[in-house]
Amino acid sequence: MKLTTKLILTAAIGLAAAAGGAGYTHAMVQDTSAELRATGQVGEQSNGYLGIVGSASADIRARVNAVNIRRRAAYTELAGKRGVQIEEVAATMACELLATSVLPGQYYKLADGQWRQRQGNAAVARPAYCV
Amino acid sequence: MKDAMVKKVRLDRTRVGKAVPLAGFAFLSMLPGCVQVSAPDKPIEINLNINIRQEVVVRLTEDVRELRQKEPGVF
Protein backbone atom coordinates (compact mmCIF):
# COMPACT_ATOMS: atom_id res chain seq x y z
CA MET A 1 0.00 0.00 0.00
CA LYS A 2 1.27 3.48 -0.80
CA LEU A 3 2.36 5.66 2.09
CA THR A 4 -0.23 8.35 1.40
CA THR A 5 -2.95 5.71 1.26
CA LYS A 6 -1.83 4.37 4.62
CA LEU A 7 -1.91 7.83 6.18
CA ILE A 8 -5.34 8.60 4.79
CA LEU A 9 -6.65 5.27 6.05
CA THR A 10 -5.22 5.83 9.54
CA ALA A 11 -6.73 9.28 9.68
CA ALA A 12 -10.08 8.00 8.50
CA ILE A 13 -10.14 5.21 11.08
CA GLY A 14 -9.08 7.66 13.79
CA LEU A 15 -11.79 10.11 12.84
CA ALA A 16 -14.43 7.40 12.76
CA ALA A 17 -13.33 6.10 16.15
CA ALA A 18 -13.45 9.56 17.68
CA ALA A 19 -16.79 10.35 16.13
CA GLY A 20 -18.14 7.00 17.25
CA GLY A 21 -16.72 7.55 20.74
CA ALA A 22 -18.15 11.02 21.01
CA GLY A 23 -21.42 9.77 19.65
CA TYR A 24 -21.56 7.00 22.22
CA THR A 25 -20.91 9.44 25.04
CA HIS A 26 -23.74 11.68 23.90
CA ALA A 27 -26.02 8.72 23.48
CA MET A 28 -25.37 7.51 27.05
CA VAL A 29 -28.55 7.92 29.07
CA GLN A 30 -28.24 10.40 31.92
CA ASP A 31 -29.96 9.42 35.15
CA THR A 32 -32.96 11.42 36.16
CA SER A 33 -33.41 12.28 39.80
CA ALA A 34 -36.68 10.35 39.76
CA GLU A 35 -34.88 7.19 38.66
CA LEU A 36 -32.30 7.56 41.41
CA ARG A 37 -34.92 8.27 44.08
CA ALA A 38 -36.77 5.15 42.94
CA THR A 39 -33.78 2.92 43.72
CA GLY A 40 -34.50 3.37 47.42
CA GLN A 41 -30.86 4.23 48.02
CA VAL A 42 -31.10 7.90 47.13
CA GLY A 43 -33.17 10.64 48.72
CA GLU A 44 -33.89 14.34 48.49
CA GLN A 45 -32.16 16.61 50.95
CA SER A 46 -33.35 19.96 52.25
CA ASN A 47 -30.13 21.51 50.89
CA GLY A 48 -31.34 20.90 47.34
CA TYR A 49 -29.16 17.93 46.48
CA LEU A 50 -29.59 14.18 46.26
CA GLY A 51 -28.09 12.18 49.08
CA ILE A 52 -27.18 8.54 49.63
CA VAL A 53 -29.32 6.68 52.16
CA GLY A 54 -26.99 4.45 54.17
CA SER A 55 -24.27 2.99 51.97
CA ALA A 56 -24.40 2.53 48.25
CA SER A 57 -22.19 1.19 45.49
CA ALA A 58 -19.58 3.37 43.87
CA ASP A 59 -21.74 3.28 40.78
CA ILE A 60 -24.75 4.80 42.55
CA ARG A 61 -22.53 7.37 44.23
CA ALA A 62 -21.06 8.39 40.89
CA ARG A 63 -24.50 8.73 39.35
CA VAL A 64 -25.73 10.83 42.29
CA ASN A 65 -22.66 13.04 42.03
CA ALA A 66 -23.30 13.53 38.34
CA VAL A 67 -26.84 14.76 39.00
CA ASN A 68 -25.71 16.98 41.86
CA ILE A 69 -23.09 18.58 39.66
CA ARG A 70 -25.80 19.48 37.16
CA ARG A 71 -27.96 20.83 39.96
CA ARG A 72 -25.22 22.99 41.33
CA ALA A 73 -24.55 24.41 37.88
CA ALA A 74 -28.22 25.31 37.50
CA TYR A 75 -28.38 26.82 40.99
CA THR A 76 -25.24 28.83 40.37
CA GLU A 77 -26.61 30.24 37.15
CA LEU A 78 -29.91 31.27 38.69
CA ALA A 79 -28.24 32.68 41.78
CA GLY A 80 -26.03 34.85 39.60
CA LYS A 81 -28.99 36.00 37.59
CA ARG A 82 -30.98 37.00 40.68
CA GLY A 83 -28.14 38.20 42.88
CA VAL A 84 -28.75 35.69 45.64
CA GLN A 85 -26.65 32.97 47.18
CA ILE A 86 -26.41 29.57 45.57
CA GLU A 87 -27.62 27.96 48.80
CA GLU A 88 -30.76 30.08 48.73
CA VAL A 89 -31.65 28.85 45.26
CA ALA A 90 -30.84 25.29 46.29
CA ALA A 91 -32.98 25.52 49.43
CA THR A 92 -35.90 26.93 47.44
CA MET A 93 -35.65 24.06 44.97
CA ALA A 94 -35.57 21.64 47.89
CA CYS A 95 -38.82 23.14 49.17
CA GLU A 96 -40.40 22.39 45.79
CA LEU A 97 -38.93 18.89 45.49
CA LEU A 98 -39.86 17.89 49.02
CA ALA A 99 -43.41 19.03 48.36
CA THR A 100 -43.86 17.12 45.10
CA SER A 101 -41.16 14.62 44.25
CA VAL A 102 -40.79 12.34 47.25
CA LEU A 103 -43.07 9.42 46.43
CA PRO A 104 -44.46 7.07 49.10
CA GLY A 105 -41.71 4.89 50.49
CA GLN A 106 -38.96 7.19 49.26
CA TYR A 107 -36.46 8.93 51.50
CA TYR A 108 -35.75 12.53 52.37
CA LYS A 109 -33.54 14.38 54.80
CA LEU A 110 -34.01 17.70 56.57
CA ALA A 111 -31.54 19.90 58.43
CA ASP A 112 -31.41 17.48 61.37
CA GLY A 113 -29.53 15.05 59.14
CA GLN A 114 -31.93 12.18 59.79
CA TRP A 115 -33.17 10.15 56.84
CA ARG A 116 -36.95 9.87 56.88
CA GLN A 117 -39.11 7.62 54.78
CA ARG A 118 -42.38 8.91 53.47
CA GLN A 119 -45.11 6.70 54.90
CA GLY A 120 -47.83 6.25 52.30
CA ASN A 121 -49.39 9.57 51.40
CA ALA A 122 -48.37 11.27 54.64
CA ALA A 123 -47.16 14.83 54.16
CA VAL A 124 -43.42 15.30 53.76
CA ALA A 125 -42.09 17.53 56.55
CA ARG A 126 -40.40 20.63 55.15
CA PRO A 127 -38.29 23.42 56.65
CA ALA A 128 -40.20 26.33 58.15
CA TYR A 129 -39.05 28.80 55.48
CA CYS A 130 -40.72 26.84 52.68
CA VAL A 131 -43.81 28.42 51.16
CA MET B 1 12.82 -0.75 -13.86
CA LYS B 2 12.00 -3.69 -11.64
CA ASP B 3 15.04 -2.99 -9.50
CA ALA B 4 14.01 0.63 -9.05
CA MET B 5 10.55 -0.42 -7.89
CA VAL B 6 11.94 -2.97 -5.42
CA LYS B 7 14.30 -0.34 -4.04
CA LYS B 8 11.41 2.05 -3.43
CA VAL B 9 9.41 -0.56 -1.47
CA ARG B 10 12.38 -1.32 0.75
CA LEU B 11 12.82 2.36 1.55
CA ASP B 12 9.16 2.67 2.55
CA ARG B 13 9.32 -0.27 4.93
CA THR B 14 12.48 0.64 6.78
CA ARG B 15 12.27 4.41 7.27
CA VAL B 16 8.78 5.55 6.60
CA GLY B 17 7.03 2.29 7.42
CA LYS B 18 7.70 2.80 11.11
CA ALA B 19 6.60 6.42 11.02
CA VAL B 20 3.12 5.63 9.67
CA PRO B 21 1.71 3.95 12.79
CA LEU B 22 3.44 6.60 14.92
CA ALA B 23 1.83 9.40 12.96
CA GLY B 24 -1.50 7.63 13.18
CA PHE B 25 -1.20 7.23 16.94
CA ALA B 26 -0.16 10.86 17.40
CA PHE B 27 -3.16 11.93 15.37
CA LEU B 28 -5.54 9.73 17.36
CA SER B 29 -4.30 10.92 20.73
CA MET B 30 -4.78 14.52 19.67
CA LEU B 31 -8.47 14.00 18.98
CA PRO B 32 -10.51 15.66 21.74
CA GLY B 33 -13.28 13.08 21.65
CA CYS B 34 -11.08 10.54 23.46
CA VAL B 35 -10.58 12.54 26.67
CA GLN B 36 -12.10 10.89 29.74
CA VAL B 37 -13.25 13.05 32.63
CA SER B 38 -14.32 11.36 35.84
CA ALA B 39 -16.53 13.00 38.45
CA PRO B 40 -15.00 13.52 41.90
CA ASP B 41 -15.81 10.86 44.48
CA LYS B 42 -16.64 13.36 47.24
CA PRO B 43 -20.25 14.49 47.26
CA ILE B 44 -20.76 17.85 45.62
CA GLU B 45 -23.44 19.12 47.96
CA ILE B 46 -22.75 22.09 50.20
CA ASN B 47 -23.82 22.09 53.82
CA LEU B 48 -26.48 24.60 54.67
CA ASN B 49 -24.58 26.90 56.97
CA ILE B 50 -26.42 30.05 56.00
CA ASN B 51 -29.75 31.25 57.28
CA ILE B 52 -32.45 30.80 54.67
CA ARG B 53 -34.96 33.60 54.85
CA GLN B 54 -38.51 32.94 53.78
CA GLU B 55 -38.70 36.23 51.85
CA VAL B 56 -35.91 34.98 49.58
CA VAL B 57 -37.66 31.64 49.11
CA VAL B 58 -40.84 33.48 48.15
CA ARG B 59 -38.95 35.57 45.64
CA LEU B 60 -37.16 32.58 44.06
CA THR B 61 -40.04 30.12 43.96
CA GLU B 62 -41.33 31.14 40.54
CA ASP B 63 -37.85 31.00 38.99
CA VAL B 64 -37.21 27.66 40.63
CA ARG B 65 -40.45 26.21 39.25
CA GLU B 66 -39.45 27.42 35.80
CA LEU B 67 -36.03 25.85 36.19
CA ARG B 68 -37.65 22.56 37.14
CA GLN B 69 -39.75 22.60 33.98
CA LYS B 70 -36.76 23.49 31.87
CA GLU B 71 -34.58 20.65 33.21
CA PRO B 72 -36.98 18.01 34.50
CA GLY B 73 -34.48 15.15 34.71
CA VAL B 74 -32.04 17.04 36.90
CA PHE B 75 -34.60 17.78 39.63
PDB file of C-alpha atoms in Angstrom:
ATOM      1  CA  MET A   1       0.000   0.000   0.000  1.00  0.00           C
ATOM      2  CA  LYS A   2       1.269   3.477  -0.802  1.00  0.00           C
ATOM      3  CA  LEU A   3       2.358   5.661   2.092  1.00  0.00           C
ATOM      4  CA  THR A   4      -0.233   8.352   1.399  1.00  0.00           C
ATOM      5  CA  THR A   5      -2.950   5.712   1.257  1.00  0.00           C
ATOM      6  CA  LYS A   6      -1.832   4.368   4.618  1.00  0.00           C
ATOM      7  CA  LEU A   7      -1.907   7.831   6.177  1.00  0.00           C
ATOM      8  CA  ILE A   8      -5.336   8.601   4.792  1.00  0.00           C
ATOM      9  CA  LEU A   9      -6.652   5.272   6.055  1.00  0.00           C
ATOM     10  CA  THR A  10      -5.216   5.826   9.539  1.00  0.00           C
ATOM     11  CA  ALA A  11      -6.725   9.283   9.677  1.00  0.00           C
ATOM     12  CA  ALA A  12     -10.077   7.998   8.498  1.00  0.00           C
ATOM     13  CA  ILE A  13     -10.137   5.210  11.078  1.00  0.00           C
ATOM     14  CA  GLY A  14      -9.083   7.657  13.787  1.00  0.00           C
ATOM     15  CA  LEU A  15     -11.792  10.110  12.842  1.00  0.00           C
ATOM     16  CA  ALA A  16     -14.430   7.397  12.761  1.00  0.00           C
ATOM     17  CA  ALA A  17     -13.326   6.102  16.147  1.00  0.00           C
ATOM     18  CA  ALA A  18     -13.446   9.557  17.684  1.00  0.00           C
ATOM     19  CA  ALA A  19     -16.788  10.350  16.131  1.00  0.00           C
ATOM     20  CA  GLY A  20     -18.137   6.999  17.254  1.00  0.00           C
ATOM     21  CA  GLY A  21     -16.716   7.546  20.735  1.00  0.00           C
ATOM     22  CA  ALA A  22     -18.151  11.016  21.012  1.00  0.00           C
ATOM     23  CA  GLY A  23     -21.425   9.773  19.649  1.00  0.00           C
ATOM     24  CA  TYR A  24     -21.560   6.999  22.217  1.00  0.00           C
ATOM     25  CA  THR A  25     -20.908   9.444  25.039  1.00  0.00           C
ATOM     26  CA  HIS A  26     -23.739  11.683  23.900  1.00  0.00           C
ATOM     27  CA  ALA A  27     -26.023   8.717  23.479  1.00  0.00           C
ATOM     28  CA  MET A  28     -25.373   7.508  27.053  1.00  0.00           C
ATOM     29  CA  VAL A  29     -28.551   7.924  29.069  1.00  0.00           C
ATOM     30  CA  GLN A  30     -28.237  10.401  31.924  1.00  0.00           C
ATOM     31  CA  ASP A  31     -29.957   9.424  35.151  1.00  0.00           C
ATOM     32  CA  THR A  32     -32.957  11.421  36.156  1.00  0.00           C
ATOM     33  CA  SER A  33     -33.415  12.282  39.801  1.00  0.00           C
ATOM     34  CA  ALA A  34     -36.678  10.347  39.764  1.00  0.00           C
ATOM     35  CA  GLU A  35     -34.881   7.187  38.661  1.00  0.00           C
ATOM     36  CA  LEU A  36     -32.297   7.561  41.408  1.00  0.00           C
ATOM     37  CA  ARG A  37     -34.916   8.267  44.077  1.00  0.00           C
ATOM     38  CA  ALA A  38     -36.773   5.152  42.943  1.00  0.00           C
ATOM     39  CA  THR A  39     -33.778   2.923  43.719  1.00  0.00           C
ATOM     40  CA  GLY A  40     -34.502   3.365  47.423  1.00  0.00           C
ATOM     41  CA  GLN A  41     -30.855   4.230  48.020  1.00  0.00           C
ATOM     42  CA  VAL A  42     -31.096   7.901  47.134  1.00  0.00           C
ATOM     43  CA  GLY A  43     -33.174  10.640  48.722  1.00  0.00           C
ATOM     44  CA  GLU A  44     -33.889  14.339  48.490  1.00  0.00           C
ATOM     45  CA  GLN A  45     -32.159  16.613  50.947  1.00  0.00           C
ATOM     46  CA  SER A  46     -33.346  19.956  52.252  1.00  0.00           C
ATOM     47  CA  ASN A  47     -30.134  21.511  50.890  1.00  0.00           C
ATOM     48  CA  GLY A  48     -31.338  20.902  47.343  1.00  0.00           C
ATOM     49  CA  TYR A  49     -29.160  17.928  46.476  1.00  0.00           C
ATOM     50  CA  LEU A  50     -29.590  14.180  46.261  1.00  0.00           C
ATOM     51  CA  GLY A  51     -28.092  12.180  49.083  1.00  0.00           C
ATOM     52  CA  ILE A  52     -27.181   8.542  49.634  1.00  0.00           C
ATOM     53  CA  VAL A  53     -29.318   6.677  52.157  1.00  0.00           C
ATOM     54  CA  GLY A  54     -26.993   4.447  54.170  1.00  0.00           C
ATOM     55  CA  SER A  55     -24.265   2.988  51.974  1.00  0.00           C
ATOM     56  CA  ALA A  56     -24.395   2.525  48.249  1.00  0.00           C
ATOM     57  CA  SER A  57     -22.187   1.186  45.491  1.00  0.00           C
ATOM     58  CA  ALA A  58     -19.576   3.374  43.873  1.00  0.00           C
ATOM     59  CA  ASP A  59     -21.739   3.285  40.778  1.00  0.00           C
ATOM     60  CA  ILE A  60     -24.750   4.800  42.550  1.00  0.00           C
ATOM     61  CA  ARG A  61     -22.529   7.370  44.227  1.00  0.00           C
ATOM     62  CA  ALA A  62     -21.063   8.395  40.894  1.00  0.00           C
ATOM     63  CA  ARG A  63     -24.498   8.726  39.353  1.00  0.00           C
ATOM     64  CA  VAL A  64     -25.729  10.829  42.288  1.00  0.00           C
ATOM     65  CA  ASN A  65     -22.660  13.044  42.028  1.00  0.00           C
ATOM     66  CA  ALA A  66     -23.304  13.527  38.336  1.00  0.00           C
ATOM     67  CA  VAL A  67     -26.841  14.756  38.996  1.00  0.00           C
ATOM     68  CA  ASN A  68     -25.707  16.981  41.857  1.00  0.00           C
ATOM     69  CA  ILE A  69     -23.092  18.580  39.656  1.00  0.00           C
ATOM     70  CA  ARG A  70     -25.797  19.479  37.160  1.00  0.00           C
ATOM     71  CA  ARG A  71     -27.963  20.825  39.962  1.00  0.00           C
ATOM     72  CA  ARG A  72     -25.224  22.993  41.335  1.00  0.00           C
ATOM     73  CA  ALA A  73     -24.551  24.413  37.884  1.00  0.00           C
ATOM     74  CA  ALA A  74     -28.218  25.309  37.502  1.00  0.00           C
ATOM     75  CA  TYR A  75     -28.383  26.821  40.994  1.00  0.00           C
ATOM     76  CA  THR A  76     -25.237  28.825  40.373  1.00  0.00           C
ATOM     77  CA  GLU A  77     -26.608  30.236  37.146  1.00  0.00           C
ATOM     78  CA  LEU A  78     -29.912  31.268  38.691  1.00  0.00           C
ATOM     79  CA  ALA A  79     -28.240  32.684  41.782  1.00  0.00           C
ATOM     80  CA  GLY A  80     -26.029  34.850  39.602  1.00  0.00           C
ATOM     81  CA  LYS A  81     -28.995  36.004  37.592  1.00  0.00           C
ATOM     82  CA  ARG A  82     -30.983  36.995  40.679  1.00  0.00           C
ATOM     83  CA  GLY A  83     -28.137  38.201  42.877  1.00  0.00           C
ATOM     84  CA  VAL A  84     -28.752  35.690  45.640  1.00  0.00           C
ATOM     85  CA  GLN A  85     -26.646  32.969  47.175  1.00  0.00           C
ATOM     86  CA  ILE A  86     -26.408  29.571  45.573  1.00  0.00           C
ATOM     87  CA  GLU A  87     -27.616  27.961  48.797  1.00  0.00           C
ATOM     88  CA  GLU A  88     -30.758  30.084  48.730  1.00  0.00           C
ATOM     89  CA  VAL A  89     -31.647  28.854  45.256  1.00  0.00           C
ATOM     90  CA  ALA A  90     -30.839  25.294  46.295  1.00  0.00           C
ATOM     91  CA  ALA A  91     -32.985  25.518  49.428  1.00  0.00           C
ATOM     92  CA  THR A  92     -35.896  26.932  47.436  1.00  0.00           C
ATOM     93  CA  MET A  93     -35.649  24.060  44.971  1.00  0.00           C
ATOM     94  CA  ALA A  94     -35.569  21.636  47.891  1.00  0.00           C
ATOM     95  CA  CYS A  95     -38.821  23.144  49.171  1.00  0.00           C
ATOM     96  CA  GLU A  96     -40.397  22.387  45.793  1.00  0.00           C
ATOM     97  CA  LEU A  97     -38.930  18.892  45.494  1.00  0.00           C
ATOM     98  CA  LEU A  98     -39.856  17.886  49.023  1.00  0.00           C
ATOM     99  CA  ALA A  99     -43.412  19.034  48.357  1.00  0.00           C
ATOM    100  CA  THR A 100     -43.862  17.124  45.105  1.00  0.00           C
ATOM    101  CA  SER A 101     -41.164  14.617  44.252  1.00  0.00           C
ATOM    102  CA  VAL A 102     -40.791  12.344  47.246  1.00  0.00           C
ATOM    103  CA  LEU A 103     -43.074   9.416  46.426  1.00  0.00           C
ATOM    104  CA  PRO A 104     -44.464   7.071  49.104  1.00  0.00           C
ATOM    105  CA  GLY A 105     -41.707   4.891  50.491  1.00  0.00           C
ATOM    106  CA  GLN A 106     -38.957   7.194  49.259  1.00  0.00           C
ATOM    107  CA  TYR A 107     -36.463   8.931  51.499  1.00  0.00           C
ATOM    108  CA  TYR A 108     -35.750  12.532  52.371  1.00  0.00           C
ATOM    109  CA  LYS A 109     -33.535  14.382  54.801  1.00  0.00           C
ATOM    110  CA  LEU A 110     -34.011  17.703  56.567  1.00  0.00           C
ATOM    111  CA  ALA A 111     -31.538  19.897  58.434  1.00  0.00           C
ATOM    112  CA  ASP A 112     -31.413  17.485  61.372  1.00  0.00           C
ATOM    113  CA  GLY A 113     -29.531  15.049  59.144  1.00  0.00           C
ATOM    114  CA  GLN A 114     -31.932  12.179  59.794  1.00  0.00           C
ATOM    115  CA  TRP A 115     -33.167  10.149  56.845  1.00  0.00           C
ATOM    116  CA  ARG A 116     -36.952   9.869  56.883  1.00  0.00           C
ATOM    117  CA  GLN A 117     -39.111   7.618  54.784  1.00  0.00           C
ATOM    118  CA  ARG A 118     -42.384   8.915  53.469  1.00  0.00           C
ATOM    119  CA  GLN A 119     -45.108   6.703  54.902  1.00  0.00           C
ATOM    120  CA  GLY A 120     -47.830   6.252  52.304  1.00  0.00           C
ATOM    121  CA  ASN A 121     -49.386   9.573  51.400  1.00  0.00           C
ATOM    122  CA  ALA A 122     -48.365  11.269  54.642  1.00  0.00           C
ATOM    123  CA  ALA A 123     -47.161  14.827  54.157  1.00  0.00           C
ATOM    124  CA  VAL A 124     -43.424  15.298  53.763  1.00  0.00           C
ATOM    125  CA  ALA A 125     -42.092  17.531  56.546  1.00  0.00           C
ATOM    126  CA  ARG A 126     -40.397  20.634  55.155  1.00  0.00           C
ATOM    127  CA  PRO A 127     -38.289  23.425  56.645  1.00  0.00           C
ATOM    128  CA  ALA A 128     -40.204  26.328  58.150  1.00  0.00           C
ATOM    129  CA  TYR A 129     -39.054  28.799  55.481  1.00  0.00           C
ATOM    130  CA  CYS A 130     -40.718  26.841  52.680  1.00  0.00           C
ATOM    131  CA  VAL A 131     -43.809  28.422  51.164  1.00  0.00           C
TER     132      VAL A 131
ATOM    133  CA  MET B   1      12.816  -0.755 -13.862  1.00  0.00           C
ATOM    134  CA  LYS B   2      11.997  -3.690 -11.637  1.00  0.00           C
ATOM    135  CA  ASP B   3      15.040  -2.990  -9.500  1.00  0.00           C
ATOM    136  CA  ALA B   4      14.013   0.627  -9.054  1.00  0.00           C
ATOM    137  CA  MET B   5      10.546  -0.425  -7.885  1.00  0.00           C
ATOM    138  CA  VAL B   6      11.942  -2.973  -5.424  1.00  0.00           C
ATOM    139  CA  LYS B   7      14.295  -0.342  -4.044  1.00  0.00           C
ATOM    140  CA  LYS B   8      11.408   2.053  -3.430  1.00  0.00           C
ATOM    141  CA  VAL B   9       9.412  -0.557  -1.470  1.00  0.00           C
ATOM    142  CA  ARG B  10      12.380  -1.325   0.755  1.00  0.00           C
ATOM    143  CA  LEU B  11      12.821   2.362   1.546  1.00  0.00           C
ATOM    144  CA  ASP B  12       9.164   2.669   2.555  1.00  0.00           C
ATOM    145  CA  ARG B  13       9.324  -0.274   4.929  1.00  0.00           C
ATOM    146  CA  THR B  14      12.477   0.642   6.776  1.00  0.00           C
ATOM    147  CA  ARG B  15      12.266   4.412   7.272  1.00  0.00           C
ATOM    148  CA  VAL B  16       8.782   5.552   6.601  1.00  0.00           C
ATOM    149  CA  GLY B  17       7.031   2.291   7.417  1.00  0.00           C
ATOM    150  CA  LYS B  18       7.701   2.802  11.108  1.00  0.00           C
ATOM    151  CA  ALA B  19       6.596   6.425  11.025  1.00  0.00           C
ATOM    152  CA  VAL B  20       3.123   5.628   9.666  1.00  0.00           C
ATOM    153  CA  PRO B  21       1.708   3.949  12.795  1.00  0.00           C
ATOM    154  CA  LEU B  22       3.440   6.601  14.917  1.00  0.00           C
ATOM    155  CA  ALA B  23       1.828   9.401  12.959  1.00  0.00           C
ATOM    156  CA  GLY B  24      -1.503   7.634  13.183  1.00  0.00           C
ATOM    157  CA  PHE B  25      -1.202   7.231  16.942  1.00  0.00           C
ATOM    158  CA  ALA B  26      -0.156  10.857  17.396  1.00  0.00           C
ATOM    159  CA  PHE B  27      -3.156  11.927  15.374  1.00  0.00           C
ATOM    160  CA  LEU B  28      -5.542   9.725  17.362  1.00  0.00           C
ATOM    161  CA  SER B  29      -4.300  10.917  20.732  1.00  0.00           C
ATOM    162  CA  MET B  30      -4.784  14.519  19.671  1.00  0.00           C
ATOM    163  CA  LEU B  31      -8.470  14.000  18.979  1.00  0.00           C
ATOM    164  CA  PRO B  32     -10.506  15.660  21.741  1.00  0.00           C
ATOM    165  CA  GLY B  33     -13.277  13.083  21.652  1.00  0.00           C
ATOM    166  CA  CYS B  34     -11.083  10.538  23.455  1.00  0.00           C
ATOM    167  CA  VAL B  35     -10.576  12.535  26.672  1.00  0.00           C
ATOM    168  CA  GLN B  36     -12.101  10.891  29.735  1.00  0.00           C
ATOM    169  CA  VAL B  37     -13.249  13.049  32.630  1.00  0.00           C
ATOM    170  CA  SER B  38     -14.321  11.362  35.836  1.00  0.00           C
ATOM    171  CA  ALA B  39     -16.534  12.996  38.451  1.00  0.00           C
ATOM    172  CA  PRO B  40     -15.004  13.519  41.897  1.00  0.00           C
ATOM    173  CA  ASP B  41     -15.807  10.863  44.482  1.00  0.00           C
ATOM    174  CA  LYS B  42     -16.643  13.359  47.245  1.00  0.00           C
ATOM    175  CA  PRO B  43     -20.251  14.492  47.259  1.00  0.00           C
ATOM    176  CA  ILE B  44     -20.763  17.846  45.618  1.00  0.00           C
ATOM    177  CA  GLU B  45     -23.443  19.122  47.964  1.00  0.00           C
ATOM    178  CA  ILE B  46     -22.751  22.085  50.205  1.00  0.00           C
ATOM    179  CA  ASN B  47     -23.817  22.088  53.820  1.00  0.00           C
ATOM    180  CA  LEU B  48     -26.478  24.602  54.669  1.00  0.00           C
ATOM    181  CA  ASN B  49     -24.580  26.897  56.970  1.00  0.00           C
ATOM    182  CA  ILE B  50     -26.420  30.047  56.002  1.00  0.00           C
ATOM    183  CA  ASN B  51     -29.751  31.254  57.276  1.00  0.00           C
ATOM    184  CA  ILE B  52     -32.447  30.796  54.675  1.00  0.00           C
ATOM    185  CA  ARG B  53     -34.965  33.602  54.854  1.00  0.00           C
ATOM    186  CA  GLN B  54     -38.514  32.940  53.776  1.00  0.00           C
ATOM    187  CA  GLU B  55     -38.702  36.226  51.855  1.00  0.00           C
ATOM    188  CA  VAL B  56     -35.914  34.979  49.581  1.00  0.00           C
ATOM    189  CA  VAL B  57     -37.655  31.636  49.108  1.00  0.00           C
ATOM    190  CA  VAL B  58     -40.839  33.482  48.155  1.00  0.00           C
ATOM    191  CA  ARG B  59     -38.954  35.573  45.637  1.00  0.00           C
ATOM    192  CA  LEU B  60     -37.159  32.584  44.064  1.00  0.00           C
ATOM    193  CA  THR B  61     -40.042  30.118  43.959  1.00  0.00           C
ATOM    194  CA  GLU B  62     -41.327  31.136  40.540  1.00  0.00           C
ATOM    195  CA  ASP B  63     -37.846  31.002  38.994  1.00  0.00           C
ATOM    196  CA  VAL B  64     -37.212  27.659  40.631  1.00  0.00           C
ATOM    197  CA  ARG B  65     -40.446  26.210  39.250  1.00  0.00           C
ATOM    198  CA  GLU B  66     -39.449  27.423  35.803  1.00  0.00           C
ATOM    199  CA  LEU B  67     -36.035  25.850  36.194  1.00  0.00           C
ATOM    200  CA  ARG B  68     -37.646  22.557  37.137  1.00  0.00           C
ATOM    201  CA  GLN B  69     -39.752  22.602  33.984  1.00  0.00           C
ATOM    202  CA  LYS B  70     -36.762  23.490  31.874  1.00  0.00           C
ATOM    203  CA  GLU B  71     -34.582  20.653  33.206  1.00  0.00           C
ATOM    204  CA  PRO B  72     -36.977  18.009  34.496  1.00  0.00           C
ATOM    205  CA  GLY B  73     -34.483  15.155  34.708  1.00  0.00           C
ATOM    206  CA  VAL B  74     -32.043  17.037  36.905  1.00  0.00           C
ATOM    207  CA  PHE B  75     -34.601  17.777  39.628  1.00  0.00           C
TER     208      PHE B  75
END
